[in-house]
Amino acid sequence: MSTPKEHLVLALSCPDRPGIVHAVSGALAEHGGNITESQQFGDPSTGLFFMRVQVETTAPRHEVEGALAAVAHDFSMTFTLDEVGRPVRTLIMASKEAHCLSDLLFRQRSQRLPIDPVAVVANHPDLEPIAAFYGVPFHHVPVTRETKADAEAQLLRLVHELDVELVVLARYMQILSDDLCTELAGNIINIHHSFLPSFKGARPYAQAHGRGVKLIGATAHYVTADLDEGPIIEQDVERVTHADDVEELVARGQDVERRVLARAVRWHAEHRVLVDGRRTVVFS
Amino acid sequence: MSTPKEHLVLALSCPDRPGIVHAVSGALAEHGGNITESQQFGDPSTGLFFMRVQVETTAPRHEVEGALAAVAHDFSMTFTLDEVGRPVRTLIMASKEAHCLSDLLFRQRSQRLPIDPVAVVANHPDLEPIAAFYGVPFHHVPVTRETKADAEAQLLRLVHELDVELVVLARYMQILSDDLCTELAGNIINIHHSFLPSFKGARPYAQAHGRGVKLIGATAHYVTADLDEGPIIEQDVERVTHADDVEELVARGQDVERRVLARAVRWHAEHRVLVDGRRTVVFS
Amino acid sequence: MSTPKEHLVLALSCPDRPGIVHAVSGALAEHGGNITESQQFGDPSTGLFFMRVQVETTAPRHEVEGALAAVAHDFSMTFTLDEVGRPVRTLIMASKEAHCLSDLLFRQRSQRLPIDPVAVVANHPDLEPIAAFYGVPFHHVPVTRETKADAEAQLLRLVHELDVELVVLARYMQILSDDLCTELAGNIINIHHSFLPSFKGARPYAQAHGRGVKLIGATAHYVTADLDEGPIIEQDVERVTHADDVEELVARGQDVERRVLARAVRWHAEHRVLVDGRRTVVFS
Amino acid sequence: MSTPKEHLVLALSCPDRPGIVHAVSGALAEHGGNITESQQFGDPSTGLFFMRVQVETTAPRHEVEGALAAVAHDFSMTFTLDEVGRPVRTLIMASKEAHCLSDLLFRQRSQRLPIDPVAVVANHPDLEPIAAFYGVPFHHVPVTRETKADAEAQLLRLVHELDVELVVLARYMQILSDDLCTELAGNIINIHHSFLPSFKGARPYAQAHGRGVKLIGATAHYVTADLDEGPIIEQDVERVTHADDVEELVARGQDVERRVLARAVRWHAEHRVLVDGRRTVVFS
């Protein structure tokens, strides 16, 4: 009788020193593990080591986890172990613009984007039909200066009730409080509509037009209390010309925003992104 | 007996109002002009109109010029009229890095870049062999805090003696004085080794590495007294990853720098770039 | 009392000879026309001249049309005159894959794509909900070898009843008959899921995988009786690696397909595409 | 007294089965090896497994090599072991066009391209000054139908005398004999001036112009007896328009050719390219 195989993904980081790869691959091999994908990076500037391994094992997952925990202890290692392809429970926040929300839900349904969209939260009601079309519960949580704290509390309740693992700000046009950023640190991704660090802050396309740039861009990054300064996950650009007015930049920018955000969400959900100080390691 | 044809390029700008195109094409038609290429742009934000026309004429150039001067007077127009493809007398400034200088000279010789490189000026002697290989006179003009004024005076003398029309800063690592920038305004192009306005100032690749960007870029712009703020002519980017250290960013950046600079120089030399306040109109 | 202005777009082609631009701009000026955008191209290889002009006029459109008809007669010219931004009545054909249909309808609603989607015709019922979401009538017209002629007759009936100006094959997986191609010539656009002329015919992503290419692409082209050989309107590519299997190529390819098709449809709808023998002139 | 470290790169391929990674990392660990970079790929379509590892070791290289030979025997493995960054002895072949030769030599000198250019062989004398500028011996070996066999014999003599490890066809416009292709199999790279498999054979830019493509490309591939069908290493494209004539396509194409070839040569020299049937695995 053959044991059913599990396909697991391990992502880890620790201070860099000799022997890490051997210790990890040894622990996996002892449990019948066959490594099918492996990437690693040692960052000389932070002294940290990062690794992502996909492995087929015949041993039960808790056994593999135990073996890794021992290695992790020896090497002061942080690690996550997950099933390859398991959809990550995701809450998407939006305001009025549809392109990012619509694109994420489309890719989830048609392009194997491994997220499970458990809720859409928006501070305007406009996008409800899109959520409904894809069968995702829609929560309209308006935000004013007075209600902001309540709104964030409501969001956190949803995060806990729904076991949310990832929050995506899909052109959500509200600034989150520092506390919320800290609470969700490492599990909240924003799409900024400029090629950061150019044009931080408000109305980046108007800024870009005023400066006369020849490419516009978008940046997906982890959200930190330090606005528009979180670790960058992905960026891309599109060519524009003098003839494109701000409205045209906005329209063209939407294409870049949605594809940059989709890539960042995919890589995060596949445990391909590891935070390395102010930077990210992306094993794409 | 048929009159030999001239192929001329007209570039103009003026306050936008109805009738400009008709007046210009009328003036050209009266002198046997046949328009072979035409581009235009009215900028609502500055109220200025820009046009570039290539025209074959049977009339002598001074007649065409006279007819255009009359139109220019009526429309408060600035214009230049030149032969299509005439090489622009160009002085290239460099320091120690070869890639931009070498690339411009290669393209001039092999790829129809319409410049006539009349001199290379460098504050270090390292690049002399490249200038010699391409047969361009090399002037070593060292710059220290004390000799900076003299060095700039020497540069201006060369500009005047050699009838220089365009100065290209091909990774010239000195900051020019405000006076020099003003004197050469509109005729001096710099390549900045970042995607402006990101990473202005010194060591942009180190800044880019520190910020963890996923694309690096280069920007060709007209030089103004306001450092790294002159009107942008062209930009491009290249993808990088977490694994690229600063040295690797520098090496990859060189590819972007040289092709961005080459495009900007070509477009300028073909009278395709018109300054529109802080921005440029590029009829590429 | 000021006359209301019309904003018109003129697209024309004719044998190339001197005087065309002047004749056209003269005819427009006589009717109070102010040219706001103008592009032109003379193709030495076919001897044809192409021009696209946007013009604001105070005269009624039929007067402008009459004046242009006279010029057209003199120069053996073909031309169209339309209002700038008028939505083109468009019929979209699809099969089972949603990405192109969904994207076109999204852009029509949110990104100023100037089409009026009057019908979706599909040989499978799967995409009905998307059409319903955007409020576009959905016609399920199954196709078998036996019913193909009937299906095409039904399509043509719809084209005539709905005054369809443009047919878009948005991943419609049936080959059209030569007669239908001829009937709709110049008004039917297909998206081919490869970088033509590479990988014509069936299963291009499987072919691309087998050949080990490092970029995959998509091509939007006018449909002619000569399969995958019609004039190309737009192409783009995306980078892939050895690790991407056919299924992954398909998923990544969808992004290229939808954006290439959207650009081609926009340019066609804005009268920016002119056929030049086997090639197209695109005044983008 | 500390043992000096060696930094080695191992590239291997073998039939895919469980245990390879563990066996290899074990063999390396036994000799004090610390893995600093590791990539792998199992190709389900060919059943082959590929791996590239960079490792710092304290043991002498021959000991590591011995340990690996034992593993290789068990797994029917082919492998190469080399020092990281060792310049590969390279012979460059060219004809009249300078851009690829010039670019490779520039990058070797200024951008850490790890080749040692031991000879330039050309069937025309034109490029001698470039070779001389970079101090590389130039061999003018003219080729006519009658002398072709002699010329190839002369080339092979050079390859052997100079211990050449890699031959690069940098726009060498002669077709090599099947025997020569076989002799140099896996160690000879060509740059084809089209996006293969489009426009195989002669004058690809003229073919591309005739077909009206909107992007032109270049392909670096290993040379096999089957012309333009060898495994592709790298490809890239550049945007063109209807207005670009064949001469312009050629000029723009040169930029793509030189950067595609440079990448392919770098990856080959760094042992990042492994042949997988008709395809390549590129651990870039």
Coordinates of N, CA, C and O in Angstrom, one line a residue, chain C residues 50-110:
Chain C
F50 N -1.1 58.1 -46.6 CA -2.1 57.9 -45.5 C -2.1 59.2 -44.6 O -1.1 59.7 -44.3
M51 N -3.3 59.6 -44.2 CA -3.4 60.7 -43.3 C -4.6 60.6 -42.4 O -5.6 60.0 -42.7
R52 N -4.4 61.1 -41.2 CA -5.4 61.2 -40.2 C -5.4 62.5 -39.5 O -4.4 63.0 -39.1
V53 N -6.5 63.2 -39.5 CA -6.6 64.6 -39.1 C -7.8 64.7 -38.1 O -8.9 64.2 -38.4
Q54 N -7.6 65.3 -37.0 CA -8.7 65.7 -36.1 C -8.9 67.2 -36.3 O -7.9 68.0 -36.3
V55 N -10.1 67.7 -36.5 CA -10.4 69.1 -36.8 C -11.6 69.6 -36.1 O -12.6 68.8 -36.0
E56 N -11.5 70.7 -35.5 CA -12.7 71.4 -35.0 C -13.3 72.3 -36.1 O -12.6 73.1 -36.7
T57 N -14.6 72.2 -36.4 CA -15.2 73.0 -37.4 C -16.4 73.7 -36.9 O -17.1 73.3 -36.0
T58 N -16.7 74.9 -37.6 CA -17.9 75.6 -37.3 C -19.0 75.3 -38.3 O -20.1 75.5 -38.1
A59 N -18.5 74.8 -39.5 CA -19.5 74.5 -40.6 C -20.2 73.2 -40.3 O -19.6 72.3 -39.5
P60 N -21.4 73.0 -40.8 CA -22.0 71.7 -40.6 C -21.2 70.6 -41.3 O -20.5 70.8 -42.3
R61 N -21.4 69.4 -40.7 CA -20.6 68.3 -41.2 C -20.8 68.0 -42.7 O -19.8 67.6 -43.4
H62 N -22.0 68.1 -43.2 CA -22.2 67.7 -44.6 C -21.5 68.7 -45.5 O -21.0 68.3 -46.6
E63 N -21.3 69.9 -45.1 CA -20.5 70.8 -45.9 C -19.0 70.4 -46.0 O -18.4 70.4 -47.0
V64 N -18.5 70.1 -44.8 CA -17.1 69.6 -44.8 C -17.0 68.4 -45.6 O -16.0 68.2 -46.4
E65 N -17.9 67.5 -45.5 CA -17.9 66.3 -46.3 C -17.9 66.6 -47.8 O -17.2 65.9 -48.6
G66 N -18.7 67.5 -48.2 CA -18.8 67.9 -49.6 C -17.4 68.4 -50.1 O -16.9 68.0 -51.2
A67 N -16.8 69.3 -49.3 CA -15.5 69.8 -49.7 C -14.5 68.8 -49.8 O -13.7 68.8 -50.7
L68 N -14.5 67.8 -48.9 CA -13.5 66.7 -48.9 C -13.8 65.8 -50.1 O -12.8 65.3 -50.7
A69 N -15.0 65.6 -50.5 CA -15.4 64.7 -51.6 C -14.7 65.3 -52.9 O -14.2 64.5 -53.7
A70 N -14.7 66.6 -53.0 CA -14.1 67.2 -54.2 C -12.6 66.9 -54.2 O -12.1 66.5 -55.3
V71 N -12.0 67.1 -53.1 CA -10.5 66.8 -53.0 C -10.3 65.3 -53.3 O -9.4 64.9 -54.0
A72 N -11.1 64.5 -52.7 CA -11.0 63.0 -52.9 C -11.0 62.7 -54.3 O -10.3 61.8 -54.8
H73 N -11.9 63.3 -55.0 CA -12.1 63.0 -56.5 C -10.8 63.3 -57.2 O -10.2 62.5 -58.0
D74 N -10.2 64.5 -56.9 CA -9.0 64.9 -57.6 C -7.8 64.0 -57.3 O -6.9 63.8 -58.1
F75 N -7.8 63.4 -56.1 CA -6.6 62.7 -55.7 C -6.8 61.2 -55.7 O -6.0 60.4 -55.1
S76 N -8.0 60.7 -56.2 CA -8.4 59.3 -56.2 C -8.3 58.7 -54.7 O -7.7 57.7 -54.5
M77 N -8.9 59.5 -53.8 CA -8.7 59.3 -52.4 C -9.9 58.5 -51.8 O -11.0 58.7 -52.3
T78 N -9.6 57.7 -50.9 CA -10.7 57.0 -50.1 C -10.6 57.7 -48.7 O -9.6 57.9 -48.2
F79 N -11.8 58.1 -48.2 CA -11.8 58.7 -46.8 C -13.0 58.4 -46.0 O -14.0 58.0 -46.5
T80 N -12.8 58.5 -44.7 CA -14.0 58.4 -43.8 C -13.9 59.7 -42.9 O -12.8 60.2 -42.6
L81 N -15.1 60.2 -42.6 CA -15.2 61.4 -41.7 C -16.2 61.0 -40.6 O -17.3 60.4 -40.9
D82 N -15.8 61.2 -39.4 CA -16.6 60.7 -38.3 C -16.4 61.7 -37.1 O -15.5 62.6 -37.1
E83 N -17.3 61.6 -36.2 CA -17.2 62.5 -35.0 C -16.1 61.8 -34.1 O -16.1 60.6 -33.8
V84 N -15.3 62.7 -33.5 CA -14.3 62.2 -32.6 C -15.0 61.6 -31.4 O -15.9 62.2 -30.8
G85 N -14.6 60.3 -31.0 CA -15.1 59.7 -29.8 C -16.4 59.0 -30.0 O -16.9 58.4 -29.0
R86 N -17.1 59.1 -31.2 CA -18.3 58.3 -31.3 C -18.1 56.9 -31.1 O -17.2 56.3 -31.7
P87 N -18.9 56.2 -30.2 CA -18.7 54.8 -30.0 C -19.1 54.0 -31.3 O -20.2 54.2 -31.9
V88 N -18.2 53.1 -31.7 CA -18.5 52.2 -32.8 C -19.3 51.0 -32.5 O -19.0 50.3 -31.5
R89 N -20.4 50.8 -33.2 CA -21.3 49.7 -32.9 C -20.6 48.3 -33.2 O -20.2 48.0 -34.3
T90 N -20.4 47.6 -32.1 CA -19.5 46.5 -32.1 C -20.2 45.2 -31.7 O -20.9 45.2 -30.7
L91 N -19.9 44.1 -32.4 CA -20.4 42.8 -32.1 C -19.2 42.0 -31.7 O -18.2 41.9 -32.4
I92 N -19.2 41.4 -30.5 CA -18.1 40.6 -30.0 C -18.4 39.1 -30.1 O -19.5 38.7 -29.6
M93 N -17.5 38.3 -30.7 CA -17.7 36.9 -30.8 C -16.7 36.2 -29.8 O -15.6 36.6 -29.7
A94 N -17.2 35.2 -29.1 CA -16.4 34.5 -28.2 C -16.7 33.0 -28.1 O -17.7 32.6 -28.8
S95 N -16.0 32.2 -27.4 CA -16.3 30.8 -27.2 C -16.5 30.5 -25.7 O -17.5 30.8 -25.2
K96 N -15.4 30.0 -25.1 CA -15.6 29.7 -23.6 C -14.7 30.6 -22.8 O -14.9 30.8 -21.6
E97 N -13.5 31.1 -23.3 CA -12.6 31.8 -22.5 C -13.1 33.2 -22.3 O -13.4 34.0 -23.3
A98 N -13.0 33.7 -21.0 CA -13.7 35.0 -20.7 C -12.8 36.2 -20.8 O -13.2 37.3 -20.8
H99 N -11.4 36.0 -20.8 CA -10.6 37.1 -20.5 C -10.7 38.3 -21.5 O -10.7 39.4 -21.1
C100 N -10.8 38.0 -22.8 CA -10.8 39.0 -23.8 C -12.2 39.7 -23.8 O -12.3 41.0 -23.8
L101 N -13.3 39.0 -23.7 CA -14.6 39.5 -23.7 C -14.8 40.4 -22.4 O -15.2 41.6 -22.5
S102 N -14.4 39.8 -21.3 CA -14.5 40.5 -20.0 C -13.7 41.8 -20.0 O -14.2 42.9 -19.6
D103 N -12.6 41.8 -20.6 CA -11.7 43.0 -20.6 C -12.2 44.1 -21.5 O -12.2 45.2 -21.1
L104 N -12.7 43.7 -22.7 CA -13.3 44.7 -23.6 C -14.5 45.4 -22.9 O -14.6 46.6 -23.0
L105 N -15.4 44.6 -22.3 CA -16.5 45.2 -21.7 C -16.2 46.1 -20.5 O -16.7 47.2 -20.3
F106 N -15.2 45.6 -19.8 CA -14.7 46.4 -18.6 C -14.1 47.8 -19.1 O -14.4 48.8 -18.6
R107 N -13.3 47.7 -20.2 CA -12.7 49.0 -20.7 C -13.7 49.9 -21.3 O -13.6 51.1 -21.3
Q108 N -14.7 49.3 -21.9 CA -15.8 50.1 -22.5 C -16.5 50.9 -21.4 O -16.7 52.1 -21.5
R109 N -16.7 50.2 -20.3 CA -17.4 50.9 -19.2 C -16.6 51.9 -18.4 O -17.0 52.9 -18.0
S110 N -15.3 51.4 -18.1 CA -14.5 52.2 -17.2 C -13.3 53.0 -17.8 O -12.7 53.8 -17.1

